[in-house]
Coordinates of C-alpha atoms in Angstrom, one line a residue:
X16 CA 19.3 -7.6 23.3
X17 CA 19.5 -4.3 21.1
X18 CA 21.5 -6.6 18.6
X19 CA 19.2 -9.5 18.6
X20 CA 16.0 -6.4 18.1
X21 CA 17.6 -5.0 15.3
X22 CA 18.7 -8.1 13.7
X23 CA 15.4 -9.6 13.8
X24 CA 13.4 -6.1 12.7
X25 CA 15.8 -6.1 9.6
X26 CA 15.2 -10.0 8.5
X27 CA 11.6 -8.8 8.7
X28 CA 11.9 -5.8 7.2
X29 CA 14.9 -5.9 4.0
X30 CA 12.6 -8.4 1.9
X31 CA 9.6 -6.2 2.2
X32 CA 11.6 -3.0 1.8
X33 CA 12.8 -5.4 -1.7
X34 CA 9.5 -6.3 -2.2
X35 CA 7.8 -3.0 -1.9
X36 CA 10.2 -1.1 -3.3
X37 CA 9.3 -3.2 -6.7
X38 CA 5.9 -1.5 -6.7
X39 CA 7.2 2.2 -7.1
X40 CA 9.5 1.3 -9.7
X41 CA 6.8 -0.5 -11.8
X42 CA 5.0 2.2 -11.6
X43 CA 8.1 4.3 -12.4
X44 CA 8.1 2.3 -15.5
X45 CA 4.6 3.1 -16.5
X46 CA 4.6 6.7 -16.4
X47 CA 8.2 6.5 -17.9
X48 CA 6.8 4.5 -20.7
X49 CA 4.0 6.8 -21.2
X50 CA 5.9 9.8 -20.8
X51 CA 8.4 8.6 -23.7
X52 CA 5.5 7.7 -26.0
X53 CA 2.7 10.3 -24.9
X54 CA 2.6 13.8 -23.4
X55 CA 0.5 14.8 -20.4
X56 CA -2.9 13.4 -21.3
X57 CA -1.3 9.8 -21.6
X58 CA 0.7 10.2 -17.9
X59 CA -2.5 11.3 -16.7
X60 CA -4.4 8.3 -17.9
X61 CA -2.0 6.0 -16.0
X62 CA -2.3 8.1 -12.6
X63 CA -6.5 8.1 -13.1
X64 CA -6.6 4.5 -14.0
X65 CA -4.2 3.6 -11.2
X66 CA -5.6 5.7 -8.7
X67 CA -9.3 4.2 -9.5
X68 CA -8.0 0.4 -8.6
X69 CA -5.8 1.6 -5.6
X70 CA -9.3 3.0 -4.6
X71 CA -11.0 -0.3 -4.6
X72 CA -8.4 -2.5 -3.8
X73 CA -6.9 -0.2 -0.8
X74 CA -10.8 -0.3 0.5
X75 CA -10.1 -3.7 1.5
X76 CA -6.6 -3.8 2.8
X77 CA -8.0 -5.3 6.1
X78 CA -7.5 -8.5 3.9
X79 CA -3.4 -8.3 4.3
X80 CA -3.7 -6.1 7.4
X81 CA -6.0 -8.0 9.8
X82 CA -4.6 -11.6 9.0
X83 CA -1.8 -10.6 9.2
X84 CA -2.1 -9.0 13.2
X85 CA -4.4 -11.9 13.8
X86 CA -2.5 -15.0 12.8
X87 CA 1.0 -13.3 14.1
X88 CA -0.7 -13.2 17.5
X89 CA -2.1 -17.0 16.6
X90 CA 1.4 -17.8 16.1
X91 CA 2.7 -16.3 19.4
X92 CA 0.4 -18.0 21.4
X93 CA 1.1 -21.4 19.6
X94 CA -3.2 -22.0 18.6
X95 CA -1.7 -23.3 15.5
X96 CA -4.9 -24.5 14.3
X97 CA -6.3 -20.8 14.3
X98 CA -3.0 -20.1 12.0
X99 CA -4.7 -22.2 9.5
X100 CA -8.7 -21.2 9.6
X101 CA -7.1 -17.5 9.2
X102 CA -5.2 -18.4 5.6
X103 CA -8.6 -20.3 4.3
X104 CA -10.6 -17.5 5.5
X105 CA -9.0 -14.8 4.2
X106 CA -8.4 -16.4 0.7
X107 CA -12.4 -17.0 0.6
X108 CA -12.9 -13.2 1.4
X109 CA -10.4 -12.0 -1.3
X110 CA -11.2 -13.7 -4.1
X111 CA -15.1 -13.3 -3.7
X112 CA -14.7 -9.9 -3.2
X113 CA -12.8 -9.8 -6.5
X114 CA -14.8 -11.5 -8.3
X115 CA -18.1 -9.2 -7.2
X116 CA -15.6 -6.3 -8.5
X117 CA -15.4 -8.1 -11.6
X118 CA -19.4 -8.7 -12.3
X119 CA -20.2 -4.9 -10.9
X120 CA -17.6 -3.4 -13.6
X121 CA -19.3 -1.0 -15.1
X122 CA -20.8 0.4 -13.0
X123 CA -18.2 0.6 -10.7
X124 CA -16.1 2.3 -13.4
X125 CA -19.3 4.5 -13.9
X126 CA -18.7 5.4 -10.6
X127 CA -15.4 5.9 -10.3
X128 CA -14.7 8.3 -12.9
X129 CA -17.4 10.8 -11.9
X130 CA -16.1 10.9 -8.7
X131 CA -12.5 11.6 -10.2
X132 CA -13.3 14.0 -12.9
X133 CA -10.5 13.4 -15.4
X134 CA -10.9 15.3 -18.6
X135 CA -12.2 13.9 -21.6
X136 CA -9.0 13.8 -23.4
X137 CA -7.6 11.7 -20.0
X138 CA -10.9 9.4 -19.5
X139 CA -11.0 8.4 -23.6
X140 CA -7.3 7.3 -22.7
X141 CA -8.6 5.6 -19.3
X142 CA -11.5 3.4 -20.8
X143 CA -9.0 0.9 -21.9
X144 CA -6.8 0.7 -18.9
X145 CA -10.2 -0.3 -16.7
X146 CA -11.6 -2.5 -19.1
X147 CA -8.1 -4.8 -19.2
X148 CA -7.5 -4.3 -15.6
X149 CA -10.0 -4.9 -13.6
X150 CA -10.1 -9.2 -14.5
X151 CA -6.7 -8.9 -12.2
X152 CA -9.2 -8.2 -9.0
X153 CA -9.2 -11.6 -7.5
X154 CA -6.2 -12.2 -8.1
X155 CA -5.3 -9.1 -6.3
X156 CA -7.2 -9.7 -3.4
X157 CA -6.4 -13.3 -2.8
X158 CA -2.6 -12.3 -2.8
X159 CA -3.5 -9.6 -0.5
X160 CA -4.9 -11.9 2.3
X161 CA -1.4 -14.7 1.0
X162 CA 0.5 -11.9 2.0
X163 CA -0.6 -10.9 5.1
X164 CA -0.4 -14.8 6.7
X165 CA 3.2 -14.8 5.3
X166 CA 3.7 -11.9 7.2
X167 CA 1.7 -12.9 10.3
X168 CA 4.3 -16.7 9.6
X169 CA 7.4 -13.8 10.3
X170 CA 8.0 -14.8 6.9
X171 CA 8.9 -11.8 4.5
X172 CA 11.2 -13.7 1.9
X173 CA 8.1 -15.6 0.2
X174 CA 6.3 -12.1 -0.5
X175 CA 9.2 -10.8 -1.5
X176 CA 10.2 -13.4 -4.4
X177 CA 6.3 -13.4 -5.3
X178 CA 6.6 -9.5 -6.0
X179 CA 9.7 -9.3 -7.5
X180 CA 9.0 -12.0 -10.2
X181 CA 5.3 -10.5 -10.4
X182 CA 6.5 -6.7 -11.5
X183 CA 9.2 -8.2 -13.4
X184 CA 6.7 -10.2 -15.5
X185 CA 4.6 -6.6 -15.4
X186 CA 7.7 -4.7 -16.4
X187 CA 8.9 -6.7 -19.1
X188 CA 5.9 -7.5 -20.7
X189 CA 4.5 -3.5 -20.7
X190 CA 7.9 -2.5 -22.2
X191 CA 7.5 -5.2 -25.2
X192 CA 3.6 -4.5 -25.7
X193 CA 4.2 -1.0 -25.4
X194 CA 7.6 -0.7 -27.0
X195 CA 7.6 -3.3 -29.7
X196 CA 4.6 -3.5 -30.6
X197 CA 2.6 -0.1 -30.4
X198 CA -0.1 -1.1 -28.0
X199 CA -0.1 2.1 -26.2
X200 CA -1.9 2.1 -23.0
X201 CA -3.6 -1.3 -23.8
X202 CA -0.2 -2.7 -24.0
X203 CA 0.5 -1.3 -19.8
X204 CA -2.6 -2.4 -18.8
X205 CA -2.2 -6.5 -20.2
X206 CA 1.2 -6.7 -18.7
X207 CA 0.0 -5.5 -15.1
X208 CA -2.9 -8.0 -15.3
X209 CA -1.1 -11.2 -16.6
X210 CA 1.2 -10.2 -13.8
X211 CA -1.3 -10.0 -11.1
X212 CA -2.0 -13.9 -11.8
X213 CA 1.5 -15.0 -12.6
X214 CA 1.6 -13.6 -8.5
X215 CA -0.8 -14.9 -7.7
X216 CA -0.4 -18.5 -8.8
X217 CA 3.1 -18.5 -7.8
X218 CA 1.7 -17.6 -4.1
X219 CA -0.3 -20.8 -3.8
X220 CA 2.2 -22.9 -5.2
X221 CA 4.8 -22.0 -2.4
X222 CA 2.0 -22.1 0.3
X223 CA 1.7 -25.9 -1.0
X224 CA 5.4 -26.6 -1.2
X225 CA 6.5 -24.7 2.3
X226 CA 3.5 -24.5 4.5
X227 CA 1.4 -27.6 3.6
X228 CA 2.8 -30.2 5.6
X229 CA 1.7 -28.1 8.7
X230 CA -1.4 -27.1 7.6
X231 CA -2.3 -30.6 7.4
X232 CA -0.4 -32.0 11.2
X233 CA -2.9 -28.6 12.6
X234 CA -6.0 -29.0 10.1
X235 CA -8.8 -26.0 10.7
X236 CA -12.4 -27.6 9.7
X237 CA -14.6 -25.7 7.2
X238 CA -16.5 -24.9 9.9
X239 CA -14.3 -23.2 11.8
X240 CA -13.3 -21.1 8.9
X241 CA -17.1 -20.1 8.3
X242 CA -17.8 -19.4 11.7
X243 CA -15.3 -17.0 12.0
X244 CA -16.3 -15.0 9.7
X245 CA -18.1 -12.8 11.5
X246 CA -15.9 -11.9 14.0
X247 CA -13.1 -11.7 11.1
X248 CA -15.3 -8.5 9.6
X249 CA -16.1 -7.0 13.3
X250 CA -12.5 -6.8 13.7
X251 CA -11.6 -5.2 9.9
X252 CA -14.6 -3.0 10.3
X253 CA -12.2 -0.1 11.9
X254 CA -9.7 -0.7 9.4
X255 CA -11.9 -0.6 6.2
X256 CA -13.5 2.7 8.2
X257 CA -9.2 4.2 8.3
X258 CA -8.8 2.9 4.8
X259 CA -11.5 4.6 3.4
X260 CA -10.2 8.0 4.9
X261 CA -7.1 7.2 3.1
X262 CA -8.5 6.6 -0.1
X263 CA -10.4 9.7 0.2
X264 CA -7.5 11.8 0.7
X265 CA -5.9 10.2 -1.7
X266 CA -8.4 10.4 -4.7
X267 CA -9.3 14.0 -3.7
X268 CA -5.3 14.8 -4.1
X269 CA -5.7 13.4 -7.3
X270 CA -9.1 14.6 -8.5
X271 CA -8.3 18.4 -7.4
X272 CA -5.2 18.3 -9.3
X273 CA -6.8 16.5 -12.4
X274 CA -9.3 19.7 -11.9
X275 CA -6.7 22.2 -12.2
X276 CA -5.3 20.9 -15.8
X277 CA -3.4 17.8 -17.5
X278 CA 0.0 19.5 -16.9
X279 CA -0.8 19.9 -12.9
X280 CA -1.8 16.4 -12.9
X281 CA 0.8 15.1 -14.6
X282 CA 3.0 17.0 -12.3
X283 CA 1.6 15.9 -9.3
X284 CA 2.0 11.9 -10.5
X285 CA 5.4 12.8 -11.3
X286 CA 6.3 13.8 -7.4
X287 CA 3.9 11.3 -5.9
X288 CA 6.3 8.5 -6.9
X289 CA 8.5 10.1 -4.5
X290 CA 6.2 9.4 -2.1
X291 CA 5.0 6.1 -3.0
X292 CA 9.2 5.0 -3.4
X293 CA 9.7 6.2 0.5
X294 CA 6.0 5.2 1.3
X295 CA 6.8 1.4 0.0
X296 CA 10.2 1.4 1.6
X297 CA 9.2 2.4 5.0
X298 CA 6.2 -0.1 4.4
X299 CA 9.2 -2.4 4.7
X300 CA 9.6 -1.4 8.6
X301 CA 6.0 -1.5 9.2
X302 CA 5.5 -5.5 8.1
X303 CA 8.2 -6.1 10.5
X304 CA 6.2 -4.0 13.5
X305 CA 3.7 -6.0 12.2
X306 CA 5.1 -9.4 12.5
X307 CA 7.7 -8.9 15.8
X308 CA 4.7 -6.7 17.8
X309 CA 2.1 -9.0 16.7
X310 CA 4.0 -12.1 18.2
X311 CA 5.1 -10.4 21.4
X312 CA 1.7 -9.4 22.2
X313 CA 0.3 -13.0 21.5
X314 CA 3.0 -14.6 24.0
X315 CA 2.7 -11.8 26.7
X316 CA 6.6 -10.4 25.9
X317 CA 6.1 -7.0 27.0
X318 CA 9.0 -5.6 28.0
X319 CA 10.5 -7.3 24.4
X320 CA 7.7 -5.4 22.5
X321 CA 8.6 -1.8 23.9
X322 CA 12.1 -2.0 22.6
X323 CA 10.9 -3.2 19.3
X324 CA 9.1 -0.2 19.0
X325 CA 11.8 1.9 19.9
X326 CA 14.6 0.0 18.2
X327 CA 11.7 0.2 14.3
X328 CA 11.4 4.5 15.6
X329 CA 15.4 4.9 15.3
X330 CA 15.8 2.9 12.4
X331 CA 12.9 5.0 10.8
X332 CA 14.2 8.4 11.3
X333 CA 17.6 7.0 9.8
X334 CA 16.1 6.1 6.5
X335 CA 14.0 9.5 6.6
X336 CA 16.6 11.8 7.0
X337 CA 18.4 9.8 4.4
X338 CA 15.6 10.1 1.6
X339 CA 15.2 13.9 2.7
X340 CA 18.4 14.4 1.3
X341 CA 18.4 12.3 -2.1
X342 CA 15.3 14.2 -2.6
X343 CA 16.6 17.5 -2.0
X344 CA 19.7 17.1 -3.9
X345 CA 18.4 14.5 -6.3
X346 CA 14.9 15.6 -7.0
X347 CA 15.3 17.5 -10.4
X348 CA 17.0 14.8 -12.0
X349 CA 14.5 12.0 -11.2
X350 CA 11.7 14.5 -12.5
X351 CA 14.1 14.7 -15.9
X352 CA 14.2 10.9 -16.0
X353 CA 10.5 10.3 -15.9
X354 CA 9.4 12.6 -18.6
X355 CA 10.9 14.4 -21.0
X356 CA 7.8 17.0 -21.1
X357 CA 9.6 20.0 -20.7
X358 CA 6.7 21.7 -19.8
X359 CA 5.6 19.1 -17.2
X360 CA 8.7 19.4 -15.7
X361 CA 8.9 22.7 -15.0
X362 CA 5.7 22.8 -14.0
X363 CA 7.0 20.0 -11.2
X364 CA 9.8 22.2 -9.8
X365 CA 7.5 24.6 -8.4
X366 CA 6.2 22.2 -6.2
X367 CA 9.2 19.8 -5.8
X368 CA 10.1 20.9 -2.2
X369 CA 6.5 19.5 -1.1
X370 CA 8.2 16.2 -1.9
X371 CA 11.5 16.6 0.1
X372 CA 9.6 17.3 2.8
X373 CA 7.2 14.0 2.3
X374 CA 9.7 11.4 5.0
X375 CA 10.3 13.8 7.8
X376 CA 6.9 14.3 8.1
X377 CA 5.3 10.9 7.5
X378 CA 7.8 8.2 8.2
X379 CA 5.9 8.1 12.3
X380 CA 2.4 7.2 10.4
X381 CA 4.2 4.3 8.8
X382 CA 5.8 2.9 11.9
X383 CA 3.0 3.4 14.2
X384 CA 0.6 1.9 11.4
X385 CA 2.6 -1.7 11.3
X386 CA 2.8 -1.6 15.0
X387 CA -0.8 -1.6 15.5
X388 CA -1.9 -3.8 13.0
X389 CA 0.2 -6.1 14.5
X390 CA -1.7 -5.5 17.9
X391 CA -5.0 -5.4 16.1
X392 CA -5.8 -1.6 17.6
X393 CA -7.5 -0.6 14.7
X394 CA -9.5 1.7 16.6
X395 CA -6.9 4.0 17.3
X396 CA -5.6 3.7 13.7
X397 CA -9.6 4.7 12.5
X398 CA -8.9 7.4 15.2
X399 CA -6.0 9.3 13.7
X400 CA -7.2 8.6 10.0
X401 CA -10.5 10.6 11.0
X402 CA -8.5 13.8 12.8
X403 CA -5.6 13.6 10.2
X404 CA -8.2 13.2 7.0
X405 CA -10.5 16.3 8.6
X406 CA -7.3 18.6 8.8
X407 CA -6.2 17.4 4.9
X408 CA -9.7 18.6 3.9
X409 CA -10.0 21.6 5.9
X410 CA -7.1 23.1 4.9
X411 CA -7.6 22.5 1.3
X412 CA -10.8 24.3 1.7
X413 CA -9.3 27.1 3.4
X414 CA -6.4 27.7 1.2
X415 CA -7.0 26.3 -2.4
X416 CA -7.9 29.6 -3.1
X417 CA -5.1 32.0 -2.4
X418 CA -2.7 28.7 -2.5
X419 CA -3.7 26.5 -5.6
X420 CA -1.8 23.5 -5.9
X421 CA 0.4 24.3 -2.9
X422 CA -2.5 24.6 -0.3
X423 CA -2.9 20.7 -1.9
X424 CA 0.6 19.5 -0.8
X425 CA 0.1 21.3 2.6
X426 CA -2.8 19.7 3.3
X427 CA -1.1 16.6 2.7
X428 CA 1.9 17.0 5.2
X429 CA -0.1 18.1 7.7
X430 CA -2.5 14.6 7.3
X431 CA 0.8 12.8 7.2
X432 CA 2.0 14.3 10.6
X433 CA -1.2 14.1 12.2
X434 CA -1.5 10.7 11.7
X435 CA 1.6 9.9 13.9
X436 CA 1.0 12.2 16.3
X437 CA -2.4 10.9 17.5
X438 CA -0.6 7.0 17.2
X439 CA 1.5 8.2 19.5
X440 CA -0.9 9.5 21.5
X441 CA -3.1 7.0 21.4
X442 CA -0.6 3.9 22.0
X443 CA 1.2 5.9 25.3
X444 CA -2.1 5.8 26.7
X445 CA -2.7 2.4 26.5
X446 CA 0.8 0.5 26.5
X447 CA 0.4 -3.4 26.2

């Protein structure tokens, strides 16, 4: 049975560690680009201009995350016709939702950049990166809620090809724009939105070609899909509530460091790509907790479910321990290879040991995080996002004094660890 668990966690989970891992290196590619042809000012445009869409688009990762726990469940328990009125509804919620982000533009950007407080020199760079960007939002969203029904399917391979042609499409076209033709940060920010839709596209083509013959034998009515929309948002509220805690840990990391100069911010986006790489990699374990958990719950496997979970904890200390040490023996290197700002460099060594530390202490959160989405507790995942987000904060408070830019990564381990712990908690109080 251990065989047949592990064999079926790592079909899940290889094409989303493939898929995920293209994120990281696209954004790899971007600071690399802007690091060869700018100096600090331009890496920091790309982290605040990054940071200000992850802010909107992670506030409504309920899209991927609740469709997918909900139709993996749908799925276990066979109501195929619920499999279908969860794709349709999720698609209407994404791309509206985009396309409000793309009529409330400026002010949103308005927004966005007093609450990040870039310097001038950084926001003049910015401006541009928004303005191209932002007409990739419902594209974005509607391949968020594609995703998470793949996922809910067990079906990791389309999202993976989707995302590997999409950043390869990003990748290419940023290096020519930018490269061969000179367009700077203009030239990024085209190539990342042509690429959203060349995803996005390509998602609802395969949906048509590998899923539509079912959808049609187990048709969901319009009705159906409409009247469900209200419990669809009860559900996601606790999510949106946990994602919101992220993102506000998230920008404040980068706003305090964007507050403390363009070289500490531009050595801060340098070692967050560690954590992003190991973040999108363990993501790759967490879609599988999703999927298997979410389908064991939905046809009452129990006893199946609890050694999932233990089978996705042993493989997940395995990889952490093994990106511990490429980091710690790797880690000046990679900072070498992404810049070659001497000065931003050093200035990334003294805090380089903050990001060796980054998969021992947050590989749990990742695990726990794809096993309850898959069981649709998003109230204990709103619960350890609250204590793990007041700690980040608290600390900061306490120690950005005496600390600086080290009581910053501190804070951050300790949210990292916190969330796991109280998962744990939380799930061994109330087992399936």
């Amino acid at each position: 049975m251990t065989n047949k668990t592990d064999t079926a966690i790592l079909r899940l989970a290889l094409p989303s560690i493939i898929q995920n891992v293209t994120v990281p290196l696209l954004g790899l590619c971007d600071v690399a680009v802007m690091g060869h042809v700018g100096g600090a000012a331009h890496i920091g445009a790309i982290a605040v201009g990054s940071m200000i869409f992850n802010v909107m688009y992670w506030l409504f990762g309920f899209l991927r995350m609740g469709t997918s726990g909900l139709t993996s469940q749908a799925l276990g328990a066979r109501r195929l016709a619920d499999v279908g009125a969860m794709l349709r509804r999720g698609l209407l919620v994404g791309v509206g939702l985009g396309l409000v982000i793309v009529i409330l533009q400026v002010p949103l950007r308005s927004l966005a950049l007093a609450l990040m407080r870039p310097t001038a020199d950084v926001a003049r760079l910015c401006l541009p990166y928004y303005n191209i960007c932002v007409w990739g939002a419902p594209a974005v969203l509607g391949l968020y809620a594609l995703t998470g029904w793949y996922v809910g399917m067990q079906n990791t391979r389309l999202p993976m090809l989707i995302a590997v042609l999409q950043n390869v499409v990003n990748i290419l076209l940023s290096l020519a724009l930018v490269v061969a033709l000179g367009w700077g940060i203009r030239g990024v920010a085209l190539g990342t939105v042509v690429a959203q839709w060349v995803g996005f596209l390509t998602a609802l083509l395969l949906l048509r070609r590998y899923y539509g013959p079912t959808l049609r034998r187990h048709p969901s009515p319009l009705s159906a899909v409409f009247s469900g929309l209200g419990r669809f948002f009860r559900l996601n509220l606790d999510i949106f509530l946990r994602t919101l805690c992220l993102v506000a840990v998230n920008l404040w990391f980068t706003s305090a460091g964007a507050a403390q100069g363009a070289l500490t911010l531009a050595a801060n986006t340098l070692l967050m790509q560690f954590f992003m790489l190991f973040s999108y990699v363990m993501d790759g374990f967490a879609y599988a907790g999703e999927a298997l958990s979410g389908r064991l719950y939905g046809a009452r496997r129990t006893d199946e479910l609890q050694r999932t979970v233990s089978r996705l904890f042993r493989i997940g200390w395995l990889v952490a321990i093994v990106f511990t040490a490429v980091y710690a023996l790797a880690g000046d290197l990679l900072l070498r290879l992404l810049t070659t700002d001497a000065d931003v460099v050093s200035h990334a060594r003294h805090f380089l040991p903050w990001a060796v530390l980054i998969p021992l202490c947050g590989m749990a959160a990742f695990v726990w995080d794809g096993i309850c989405i898959g069981l649709t507790r998003s109230r204990a995942m709103l619960a350890a996002c609250l204590v793990a987000a007041t700690a980040f904060f608290a600390l900061w408070l306490a120690l950005r004094t005496s600390l600086a830019n080290h009581a910053l990564w501190l804070a951050l381990l300790v949210y990292l660890v916190l969330r796991g712990l109280v998962l744990a908690a939380l799930y061994s109080r109330r087992t399936p």
